[in-house]
Short mmCIF file of N, CA and C in Angstrom, two decimals:
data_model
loop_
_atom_site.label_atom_id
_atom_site.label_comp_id
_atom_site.label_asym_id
_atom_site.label_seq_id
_atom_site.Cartn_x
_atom_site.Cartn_y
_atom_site.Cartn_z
N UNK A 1 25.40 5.57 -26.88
CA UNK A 1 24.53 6.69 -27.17
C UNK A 1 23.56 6.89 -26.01
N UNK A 2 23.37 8.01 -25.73
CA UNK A 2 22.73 8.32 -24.32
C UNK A 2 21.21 8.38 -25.13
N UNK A 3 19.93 7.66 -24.22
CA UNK A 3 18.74 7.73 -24.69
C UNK A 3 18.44 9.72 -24.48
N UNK A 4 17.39 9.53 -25.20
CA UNK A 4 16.75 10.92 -25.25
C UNK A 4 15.54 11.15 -24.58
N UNK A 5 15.15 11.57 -24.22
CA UNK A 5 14.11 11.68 -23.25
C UNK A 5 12.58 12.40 -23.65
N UNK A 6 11.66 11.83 -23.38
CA UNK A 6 10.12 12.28 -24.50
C UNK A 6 10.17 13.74 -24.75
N UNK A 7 9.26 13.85 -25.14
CA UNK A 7 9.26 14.94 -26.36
C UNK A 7 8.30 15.49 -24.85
N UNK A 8 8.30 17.08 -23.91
CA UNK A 8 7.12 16.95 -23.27
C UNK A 8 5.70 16.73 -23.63
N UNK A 9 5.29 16.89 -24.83
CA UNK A 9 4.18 16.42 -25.51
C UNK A 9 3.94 15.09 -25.36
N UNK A 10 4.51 14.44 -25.55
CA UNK A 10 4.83 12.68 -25.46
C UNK A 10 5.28 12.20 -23.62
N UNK A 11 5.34 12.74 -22.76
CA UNK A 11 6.00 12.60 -21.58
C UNK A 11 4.88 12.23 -20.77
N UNK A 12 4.83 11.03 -20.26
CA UNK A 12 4.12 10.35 -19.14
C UNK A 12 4.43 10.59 -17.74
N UNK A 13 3.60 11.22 -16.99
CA UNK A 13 4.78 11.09 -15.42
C UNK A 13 4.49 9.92 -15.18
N UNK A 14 5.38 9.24 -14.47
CA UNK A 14 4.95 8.35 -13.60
C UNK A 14 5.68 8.03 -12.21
N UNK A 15 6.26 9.17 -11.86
CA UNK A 15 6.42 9.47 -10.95
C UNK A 15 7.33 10.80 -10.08
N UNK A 16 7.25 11.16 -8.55
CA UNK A 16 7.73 12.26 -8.27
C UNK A 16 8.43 12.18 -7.32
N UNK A 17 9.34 12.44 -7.04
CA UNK A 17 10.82 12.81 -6.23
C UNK A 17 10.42 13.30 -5.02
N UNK A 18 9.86 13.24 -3.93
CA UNK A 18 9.33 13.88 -2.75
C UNK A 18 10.38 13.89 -1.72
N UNK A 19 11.67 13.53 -1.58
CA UNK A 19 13.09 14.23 -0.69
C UNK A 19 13.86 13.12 -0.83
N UNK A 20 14.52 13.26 0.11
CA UNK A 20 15.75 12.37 0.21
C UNK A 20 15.33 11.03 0.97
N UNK A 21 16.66 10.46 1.14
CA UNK A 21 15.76 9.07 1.72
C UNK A 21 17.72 8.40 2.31
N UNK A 22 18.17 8.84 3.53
CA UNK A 22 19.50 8.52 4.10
C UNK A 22 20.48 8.99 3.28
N UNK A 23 21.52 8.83 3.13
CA UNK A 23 23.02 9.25 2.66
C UNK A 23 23.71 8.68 1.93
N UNK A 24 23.15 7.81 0.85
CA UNK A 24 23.45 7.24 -0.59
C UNK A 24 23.01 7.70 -1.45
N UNK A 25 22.42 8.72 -1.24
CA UNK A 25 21.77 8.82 -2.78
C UNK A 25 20.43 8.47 -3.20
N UNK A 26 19.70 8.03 -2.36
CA UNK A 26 18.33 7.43 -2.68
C UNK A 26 17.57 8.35 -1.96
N UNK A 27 16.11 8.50 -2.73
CA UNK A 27 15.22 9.46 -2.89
C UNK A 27 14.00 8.66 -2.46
N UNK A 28 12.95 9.16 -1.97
CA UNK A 28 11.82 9.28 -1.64
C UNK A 28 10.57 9.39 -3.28
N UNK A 29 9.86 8.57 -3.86
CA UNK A 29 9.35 8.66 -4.90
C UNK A 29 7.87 8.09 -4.73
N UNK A 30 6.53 9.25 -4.83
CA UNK A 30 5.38 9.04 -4.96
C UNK A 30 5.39 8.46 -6.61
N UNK A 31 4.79 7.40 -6.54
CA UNK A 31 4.96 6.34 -8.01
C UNK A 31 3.79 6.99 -8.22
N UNK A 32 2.85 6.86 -9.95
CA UNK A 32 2.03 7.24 -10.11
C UNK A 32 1.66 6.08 -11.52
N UNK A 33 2.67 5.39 -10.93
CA UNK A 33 2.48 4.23 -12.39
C UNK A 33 1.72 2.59 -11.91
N UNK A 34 0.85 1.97 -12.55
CA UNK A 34 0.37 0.85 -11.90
C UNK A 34 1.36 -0.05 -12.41
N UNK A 35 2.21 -0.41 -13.38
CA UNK A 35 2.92 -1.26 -14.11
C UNK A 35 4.04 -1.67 -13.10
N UNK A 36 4.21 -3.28 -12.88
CA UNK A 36 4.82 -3.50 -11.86
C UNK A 36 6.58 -3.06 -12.24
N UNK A 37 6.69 -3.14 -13.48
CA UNK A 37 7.86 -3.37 -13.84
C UNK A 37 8.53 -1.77 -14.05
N UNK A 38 7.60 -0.85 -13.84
CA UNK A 38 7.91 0.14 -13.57
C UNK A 38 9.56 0.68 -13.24
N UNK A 39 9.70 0.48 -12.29
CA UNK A 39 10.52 1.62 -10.68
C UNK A 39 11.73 -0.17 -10.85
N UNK A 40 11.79 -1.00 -11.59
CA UNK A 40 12.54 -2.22 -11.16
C UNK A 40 14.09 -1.69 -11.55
N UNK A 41 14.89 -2.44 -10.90
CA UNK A 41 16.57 -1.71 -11.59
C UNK A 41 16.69 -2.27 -12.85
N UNK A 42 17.66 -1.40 -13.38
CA UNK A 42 17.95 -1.56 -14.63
C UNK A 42 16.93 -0.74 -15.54
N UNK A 43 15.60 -0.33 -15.41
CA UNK A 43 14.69 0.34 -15.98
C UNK A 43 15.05 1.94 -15.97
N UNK A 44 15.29 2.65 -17.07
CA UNK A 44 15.13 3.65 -17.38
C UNK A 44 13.78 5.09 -17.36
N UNK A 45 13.89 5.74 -16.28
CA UNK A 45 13.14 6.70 -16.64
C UNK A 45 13.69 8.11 -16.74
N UNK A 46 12.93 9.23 -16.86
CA UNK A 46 13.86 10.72 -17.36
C UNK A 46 12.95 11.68 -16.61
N UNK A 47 14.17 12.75 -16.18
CA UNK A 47 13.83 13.54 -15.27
C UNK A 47 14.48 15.09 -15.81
N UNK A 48 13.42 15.73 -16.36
CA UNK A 48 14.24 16.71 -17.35
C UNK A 48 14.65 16.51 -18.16
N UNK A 49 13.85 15.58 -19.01
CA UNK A 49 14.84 15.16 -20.28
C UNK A 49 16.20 14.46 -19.77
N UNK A 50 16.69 13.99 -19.34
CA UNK A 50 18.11 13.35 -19.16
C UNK A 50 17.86 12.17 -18.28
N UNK A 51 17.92 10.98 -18.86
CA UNK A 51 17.56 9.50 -18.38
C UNK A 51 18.77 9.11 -16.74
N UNK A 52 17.90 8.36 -16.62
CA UNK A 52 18.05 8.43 -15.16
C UNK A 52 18.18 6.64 -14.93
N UNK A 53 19.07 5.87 -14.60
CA UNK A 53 18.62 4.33 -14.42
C UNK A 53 18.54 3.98 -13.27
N UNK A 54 17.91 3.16 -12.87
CA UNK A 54 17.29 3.01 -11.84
C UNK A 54 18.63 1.58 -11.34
N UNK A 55 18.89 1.91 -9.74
CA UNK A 55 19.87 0.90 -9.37
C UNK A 55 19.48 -0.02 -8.57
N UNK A 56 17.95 0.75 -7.40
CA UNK A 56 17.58 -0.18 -6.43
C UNK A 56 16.23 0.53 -6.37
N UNK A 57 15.30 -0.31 -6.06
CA UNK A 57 13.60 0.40 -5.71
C UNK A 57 13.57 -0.67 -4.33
N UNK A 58 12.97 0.20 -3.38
CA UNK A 58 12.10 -0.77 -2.01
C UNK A 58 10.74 -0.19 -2.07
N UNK A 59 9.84 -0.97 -2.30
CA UNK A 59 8.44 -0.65 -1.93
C UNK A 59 8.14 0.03 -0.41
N UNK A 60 7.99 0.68 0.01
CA UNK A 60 7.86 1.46 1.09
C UNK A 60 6.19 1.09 2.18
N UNK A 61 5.08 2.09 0.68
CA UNK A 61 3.88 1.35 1.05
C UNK A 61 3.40 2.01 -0.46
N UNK A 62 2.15 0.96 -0.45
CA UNK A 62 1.70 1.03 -2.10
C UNK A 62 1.68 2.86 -2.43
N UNK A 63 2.28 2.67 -3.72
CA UNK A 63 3.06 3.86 -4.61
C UNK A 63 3.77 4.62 -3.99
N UNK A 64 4.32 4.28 -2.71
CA UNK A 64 5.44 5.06 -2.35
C UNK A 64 6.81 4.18 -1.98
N UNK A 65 7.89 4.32 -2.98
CA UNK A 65 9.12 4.00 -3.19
C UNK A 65 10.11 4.83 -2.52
N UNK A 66 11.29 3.66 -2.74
CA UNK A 66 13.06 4.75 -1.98
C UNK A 66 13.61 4.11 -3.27
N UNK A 67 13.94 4.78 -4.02
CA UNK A 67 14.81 4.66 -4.83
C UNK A 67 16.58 5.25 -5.36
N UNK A 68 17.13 4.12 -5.99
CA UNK A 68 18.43 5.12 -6.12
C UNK A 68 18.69 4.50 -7.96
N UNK A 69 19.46 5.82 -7.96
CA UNK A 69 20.07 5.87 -9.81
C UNK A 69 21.34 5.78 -9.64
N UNK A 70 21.48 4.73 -10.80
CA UNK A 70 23.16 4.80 -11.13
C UNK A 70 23.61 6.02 -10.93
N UNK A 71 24.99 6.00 -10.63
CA UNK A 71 25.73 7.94 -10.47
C UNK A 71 25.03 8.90 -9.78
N UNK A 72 23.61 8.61 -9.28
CA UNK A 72 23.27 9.42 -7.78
C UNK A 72 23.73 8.86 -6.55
N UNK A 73 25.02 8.76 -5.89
CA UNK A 73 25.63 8.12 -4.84
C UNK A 73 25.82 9.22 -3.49
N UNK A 74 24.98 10.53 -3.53
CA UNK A 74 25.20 11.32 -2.20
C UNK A 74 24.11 12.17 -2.22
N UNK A 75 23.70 12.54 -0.98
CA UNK A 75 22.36 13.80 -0.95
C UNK A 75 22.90 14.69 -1.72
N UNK A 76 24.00 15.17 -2.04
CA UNK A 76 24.01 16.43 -2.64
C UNK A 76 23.77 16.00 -4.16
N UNK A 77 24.23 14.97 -4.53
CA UNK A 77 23.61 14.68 -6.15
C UNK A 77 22.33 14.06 -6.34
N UNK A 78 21.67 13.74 -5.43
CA UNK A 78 20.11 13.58 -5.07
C UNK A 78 19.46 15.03 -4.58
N UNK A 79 20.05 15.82 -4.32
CA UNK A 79 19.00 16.97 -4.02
C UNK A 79 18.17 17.88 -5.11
N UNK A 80 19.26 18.22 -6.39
CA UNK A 80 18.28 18.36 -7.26
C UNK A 80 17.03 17.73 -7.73
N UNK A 81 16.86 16.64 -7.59
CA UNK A 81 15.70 15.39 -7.99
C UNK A 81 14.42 16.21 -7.16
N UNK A 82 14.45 16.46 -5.73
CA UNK A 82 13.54 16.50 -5.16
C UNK A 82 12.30 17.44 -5.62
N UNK A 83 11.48 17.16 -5.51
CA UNK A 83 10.05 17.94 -6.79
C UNK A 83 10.14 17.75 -7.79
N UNK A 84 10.99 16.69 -8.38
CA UNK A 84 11.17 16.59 -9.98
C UNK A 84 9.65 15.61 -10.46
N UNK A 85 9.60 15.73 -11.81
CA UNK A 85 8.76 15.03 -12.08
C UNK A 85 9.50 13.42 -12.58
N UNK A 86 9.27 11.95 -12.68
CA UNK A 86 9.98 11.44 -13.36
C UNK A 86 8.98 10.40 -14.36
N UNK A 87 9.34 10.95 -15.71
CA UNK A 87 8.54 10.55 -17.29
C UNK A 87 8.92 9.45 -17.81
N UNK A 88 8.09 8.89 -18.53
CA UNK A 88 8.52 8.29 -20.07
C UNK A 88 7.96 8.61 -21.29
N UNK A 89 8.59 7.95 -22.20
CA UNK A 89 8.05 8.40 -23.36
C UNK A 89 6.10 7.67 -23.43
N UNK A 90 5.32 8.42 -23.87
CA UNK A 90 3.83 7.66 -24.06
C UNK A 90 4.10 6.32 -24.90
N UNK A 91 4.73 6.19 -25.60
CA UNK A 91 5.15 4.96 -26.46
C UNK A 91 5.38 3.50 -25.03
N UNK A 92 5.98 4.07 -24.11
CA UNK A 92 6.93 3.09 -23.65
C UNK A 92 5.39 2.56 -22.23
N UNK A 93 4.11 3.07 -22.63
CA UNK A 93 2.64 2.71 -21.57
C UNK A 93 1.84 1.74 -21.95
N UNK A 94 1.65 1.08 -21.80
CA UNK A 94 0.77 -0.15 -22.31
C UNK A 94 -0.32 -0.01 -22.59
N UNK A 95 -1.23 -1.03 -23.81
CA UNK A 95 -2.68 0.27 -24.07
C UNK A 95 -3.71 -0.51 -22.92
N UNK A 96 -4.53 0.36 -22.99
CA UNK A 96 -5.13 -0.31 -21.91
C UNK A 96 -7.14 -0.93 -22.51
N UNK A 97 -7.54 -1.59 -21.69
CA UNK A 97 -8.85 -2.19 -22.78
C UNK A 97 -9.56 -0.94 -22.81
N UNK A 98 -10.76 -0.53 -23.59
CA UNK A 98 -11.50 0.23 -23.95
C UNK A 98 -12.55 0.36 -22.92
N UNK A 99 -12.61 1.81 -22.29
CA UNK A 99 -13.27 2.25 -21.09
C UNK A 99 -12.57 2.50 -20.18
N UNK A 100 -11.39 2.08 -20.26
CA UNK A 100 -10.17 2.08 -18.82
C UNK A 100 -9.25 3.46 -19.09
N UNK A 101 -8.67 3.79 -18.49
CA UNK A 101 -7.76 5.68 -18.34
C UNK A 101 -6.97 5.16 -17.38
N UNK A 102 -5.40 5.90 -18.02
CA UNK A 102 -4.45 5.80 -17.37
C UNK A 102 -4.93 7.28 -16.47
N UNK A 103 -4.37 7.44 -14.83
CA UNK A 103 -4.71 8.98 -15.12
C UNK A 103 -3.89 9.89 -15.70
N UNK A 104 -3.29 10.20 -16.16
CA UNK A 104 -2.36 10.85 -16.83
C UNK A 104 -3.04 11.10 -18.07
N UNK A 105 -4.08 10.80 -18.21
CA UNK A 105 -5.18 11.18 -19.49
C UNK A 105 -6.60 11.51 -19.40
N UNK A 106 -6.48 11.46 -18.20
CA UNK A 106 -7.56 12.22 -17.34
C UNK A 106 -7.14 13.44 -16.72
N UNK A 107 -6.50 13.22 -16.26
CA UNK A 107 -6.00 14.84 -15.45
C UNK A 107 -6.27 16.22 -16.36
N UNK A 108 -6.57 17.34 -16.30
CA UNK A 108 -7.02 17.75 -16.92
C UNK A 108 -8.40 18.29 -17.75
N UNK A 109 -8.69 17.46 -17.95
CA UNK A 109 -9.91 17.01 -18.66
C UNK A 109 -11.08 17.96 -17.92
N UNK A 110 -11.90 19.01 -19.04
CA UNK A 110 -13.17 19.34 -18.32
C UNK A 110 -14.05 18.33 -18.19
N UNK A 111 -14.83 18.28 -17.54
CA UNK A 111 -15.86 18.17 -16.62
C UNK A 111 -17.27 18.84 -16.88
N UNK A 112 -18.15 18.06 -17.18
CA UNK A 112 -19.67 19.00 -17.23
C UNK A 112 -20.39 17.64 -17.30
N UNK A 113 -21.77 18.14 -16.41
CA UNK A 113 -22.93 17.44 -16.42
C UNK A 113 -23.91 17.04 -17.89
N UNK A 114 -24.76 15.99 -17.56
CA UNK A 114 -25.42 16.33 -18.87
C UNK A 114 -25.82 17.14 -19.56
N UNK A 115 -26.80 18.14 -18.54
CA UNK A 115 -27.20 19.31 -19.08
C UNK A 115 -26.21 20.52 -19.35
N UNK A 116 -25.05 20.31 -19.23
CA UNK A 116 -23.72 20.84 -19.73
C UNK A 116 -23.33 22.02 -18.98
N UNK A 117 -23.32 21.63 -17.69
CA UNK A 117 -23.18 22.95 -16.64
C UNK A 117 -21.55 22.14 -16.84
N UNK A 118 -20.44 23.36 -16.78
CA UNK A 118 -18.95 23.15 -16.33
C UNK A 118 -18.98 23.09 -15.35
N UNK A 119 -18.18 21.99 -14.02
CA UNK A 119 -17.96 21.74 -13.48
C UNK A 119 -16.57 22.14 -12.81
N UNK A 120 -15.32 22.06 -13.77
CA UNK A 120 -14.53 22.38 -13.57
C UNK A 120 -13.42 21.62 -14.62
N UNK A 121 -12.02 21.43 -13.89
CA UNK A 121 -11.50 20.38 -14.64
C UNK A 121 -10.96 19.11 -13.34
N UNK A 122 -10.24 17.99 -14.13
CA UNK A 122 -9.67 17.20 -13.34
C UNK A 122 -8.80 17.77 -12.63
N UNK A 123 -8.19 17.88 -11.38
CA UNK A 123 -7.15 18.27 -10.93
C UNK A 123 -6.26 16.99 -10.14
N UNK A 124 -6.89 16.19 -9.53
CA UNK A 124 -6.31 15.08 -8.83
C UNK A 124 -7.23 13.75 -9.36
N UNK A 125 -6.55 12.46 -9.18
CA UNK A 125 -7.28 11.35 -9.08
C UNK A 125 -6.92 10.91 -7.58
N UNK A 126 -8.06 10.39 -6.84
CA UNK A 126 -7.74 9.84 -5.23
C UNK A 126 -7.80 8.31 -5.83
N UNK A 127 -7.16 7.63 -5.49
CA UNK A 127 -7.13 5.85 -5.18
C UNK A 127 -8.04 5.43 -4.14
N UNK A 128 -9.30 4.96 -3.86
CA UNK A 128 -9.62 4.70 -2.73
C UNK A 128 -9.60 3.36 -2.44
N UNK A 129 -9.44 2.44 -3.18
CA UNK A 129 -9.54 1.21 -3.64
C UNK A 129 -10.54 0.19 -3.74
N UNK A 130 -12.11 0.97 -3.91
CA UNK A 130 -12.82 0.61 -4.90
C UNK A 130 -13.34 0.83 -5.77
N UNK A 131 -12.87 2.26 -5.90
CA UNK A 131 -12.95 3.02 -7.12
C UNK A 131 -12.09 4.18 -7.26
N UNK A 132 -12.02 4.84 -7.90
CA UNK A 132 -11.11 6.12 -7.97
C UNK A 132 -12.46 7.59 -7.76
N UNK A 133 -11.80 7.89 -7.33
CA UNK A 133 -12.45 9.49 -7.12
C UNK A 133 -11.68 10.63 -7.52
N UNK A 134 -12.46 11.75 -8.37
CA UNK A 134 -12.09 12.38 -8.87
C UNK A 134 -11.95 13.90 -8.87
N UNK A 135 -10.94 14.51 -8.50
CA UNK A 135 -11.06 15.63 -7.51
C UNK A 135 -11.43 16.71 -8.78
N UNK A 136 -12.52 17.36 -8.95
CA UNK A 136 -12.83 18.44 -9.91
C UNK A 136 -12.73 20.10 -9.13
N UNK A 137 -11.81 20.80 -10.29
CA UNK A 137 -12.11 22.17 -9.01
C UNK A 137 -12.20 22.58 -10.16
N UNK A 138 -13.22 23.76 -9.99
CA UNK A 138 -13.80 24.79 -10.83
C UNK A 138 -14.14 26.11 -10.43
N UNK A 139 -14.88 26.88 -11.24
CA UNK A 139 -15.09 28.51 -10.19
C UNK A 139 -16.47 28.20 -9.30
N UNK A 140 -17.12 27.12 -9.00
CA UNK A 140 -17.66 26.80 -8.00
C UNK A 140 -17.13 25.91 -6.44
N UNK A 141 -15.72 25.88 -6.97
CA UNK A 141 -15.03 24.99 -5.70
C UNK A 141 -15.19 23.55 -6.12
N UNK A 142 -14.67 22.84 -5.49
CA UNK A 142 -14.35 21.09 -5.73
C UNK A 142 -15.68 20.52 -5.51
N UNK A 143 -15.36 19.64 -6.47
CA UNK A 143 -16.23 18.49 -6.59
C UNK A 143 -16.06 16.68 -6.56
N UNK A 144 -16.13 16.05 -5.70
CA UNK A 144 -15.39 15.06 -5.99
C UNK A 144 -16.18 13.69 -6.41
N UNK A 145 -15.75 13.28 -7.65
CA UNK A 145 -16.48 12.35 -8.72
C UNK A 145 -16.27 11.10 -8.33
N UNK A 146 -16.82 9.94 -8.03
CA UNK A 146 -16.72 8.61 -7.99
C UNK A 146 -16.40 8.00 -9.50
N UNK A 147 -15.48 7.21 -9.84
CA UNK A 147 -15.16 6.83 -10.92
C UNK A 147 -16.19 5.70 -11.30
N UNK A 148 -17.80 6.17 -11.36
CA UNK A 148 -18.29 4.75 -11.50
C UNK A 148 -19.29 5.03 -12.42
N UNK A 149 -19.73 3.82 -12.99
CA UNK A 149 -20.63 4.09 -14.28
C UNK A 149 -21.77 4.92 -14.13
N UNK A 150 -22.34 5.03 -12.61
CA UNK A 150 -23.75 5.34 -13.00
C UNK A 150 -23.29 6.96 -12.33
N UNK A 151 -22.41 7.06 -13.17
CA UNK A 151 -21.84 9.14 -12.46
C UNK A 151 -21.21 9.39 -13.81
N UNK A 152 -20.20 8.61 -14.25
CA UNK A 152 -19.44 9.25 -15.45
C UNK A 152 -19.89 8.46 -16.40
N UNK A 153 -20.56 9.35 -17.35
CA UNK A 153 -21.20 8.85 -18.67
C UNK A 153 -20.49 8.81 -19.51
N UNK A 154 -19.38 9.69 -19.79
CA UNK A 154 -18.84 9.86 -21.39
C UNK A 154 -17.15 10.13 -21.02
N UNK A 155 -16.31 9.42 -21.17
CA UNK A 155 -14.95 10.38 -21.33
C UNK A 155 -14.47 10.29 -22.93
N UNK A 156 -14.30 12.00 -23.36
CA UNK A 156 -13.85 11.87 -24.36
C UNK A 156 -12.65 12.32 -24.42
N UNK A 157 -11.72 11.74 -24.52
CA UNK A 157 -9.93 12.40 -24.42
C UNK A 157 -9.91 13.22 -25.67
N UNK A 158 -10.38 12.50 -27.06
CA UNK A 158 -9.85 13.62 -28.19
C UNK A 158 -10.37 14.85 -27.72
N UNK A 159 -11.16 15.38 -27.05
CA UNK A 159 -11.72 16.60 -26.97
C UNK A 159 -11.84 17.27 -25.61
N UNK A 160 -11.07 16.32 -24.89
CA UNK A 160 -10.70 16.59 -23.39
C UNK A 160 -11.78 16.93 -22.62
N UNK A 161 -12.88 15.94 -22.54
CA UNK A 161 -14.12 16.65 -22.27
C UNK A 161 -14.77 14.81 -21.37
N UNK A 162 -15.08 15.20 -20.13
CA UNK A 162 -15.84 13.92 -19.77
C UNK A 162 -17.30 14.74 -18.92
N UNK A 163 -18.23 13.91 -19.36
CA UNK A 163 -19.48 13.89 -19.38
C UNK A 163 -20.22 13.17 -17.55
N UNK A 164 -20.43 13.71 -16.58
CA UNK A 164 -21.38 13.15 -15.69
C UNK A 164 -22.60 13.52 -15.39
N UNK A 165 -23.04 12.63 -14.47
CA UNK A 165 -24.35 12.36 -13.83
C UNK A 165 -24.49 12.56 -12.10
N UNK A 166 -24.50 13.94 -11.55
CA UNK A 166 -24.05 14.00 -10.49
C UNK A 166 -25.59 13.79 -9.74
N UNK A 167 -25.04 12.75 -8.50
CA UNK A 167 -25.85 11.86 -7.68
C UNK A 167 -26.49 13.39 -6.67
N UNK A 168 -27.55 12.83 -6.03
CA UNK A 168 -27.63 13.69 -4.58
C UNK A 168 -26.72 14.34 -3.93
N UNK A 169 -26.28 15.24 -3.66
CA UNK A 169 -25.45 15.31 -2.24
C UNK A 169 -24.24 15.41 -2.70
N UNK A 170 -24.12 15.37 -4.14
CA UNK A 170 -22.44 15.44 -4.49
C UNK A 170 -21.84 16.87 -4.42
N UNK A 171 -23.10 17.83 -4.24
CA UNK A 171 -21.88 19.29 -4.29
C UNK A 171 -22.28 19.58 -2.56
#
């Protein structure tokens, strides 16, 4: 029985198809997942709804992979992939402790100060690697948020709404 692939309501990216990668069949993939076990062979993810197994991953440089799928064995059956998104089901994400965000549950998300000026929404998360920064664009132009306590006061996912404290100099 062929798996089924999330519901898009239920669909996690965790990662994207960015070209080809030589003349087997293997693709170029911006990862967007921290879970090591992710992108490993034998692991299943879905690309359009229609599962995809994974045959070989090489770490390239952190979150960027070459990967190949069973039965993708030539650029021409790897070329559709390229810009694809590749999902799982939300079931299949690990929970994470309380205060922590996958981004994929951030993205999105308005944005407003205390005094409840909109800001915008999430559009990107940057990795910087000591914190995450948070790219906000709104009808005032970008804003970019430090992921740190004494800036973001409140994220509330049920209501898609996170709460900051913007420092000096941040617009």
């Amino acid at each position: 029985m062929q798996q089924q692939g999330p519901h898009p309501d239920d669909a996690v990216s965790v990662g994207r198809v960015l070209g080809l990668h030589g003349f087997d069949g293997l693709v170029r993939v911006q990862a967007f997942s921290d879970a090591p076990h992710r992108f490993e062979p034998g692991r299943t993810v879905f690309c359009d709804n229609a599962p995809l197994v994974i045959s070989s991953c090489v770490t390239r440089r952190p979150q960027r992979l070459i990967v190949g799928f069973d039965g993708v064995d030539s650029p021409a059956a790897a070329a559709p992939l390229v810009g694809e998104w590749l999902t799982v089901p939300e079931s299949w994400v690990a929970e994470l402790p309380e205060g922590e965000y996958f981004h994929f549950q951030l993205l999105g998300l308005k944005v407003v100060t205390e005094s409840g000026e909109l800001l915008g929404e999430i559009a990107e998360v940057i990795e910087t690697g000591s914190n995450d920064v948070y790219v906000v664009s709104g009808a005032g132009g970008q804003v970019l948020i430090p992921a740190i306590a004494s800036v973001v006061k409140d994220v509330r996912l049920e209501t898609g709404l996170m709460v900051v404290r913007l420092m000096e100099g941040m617009r």
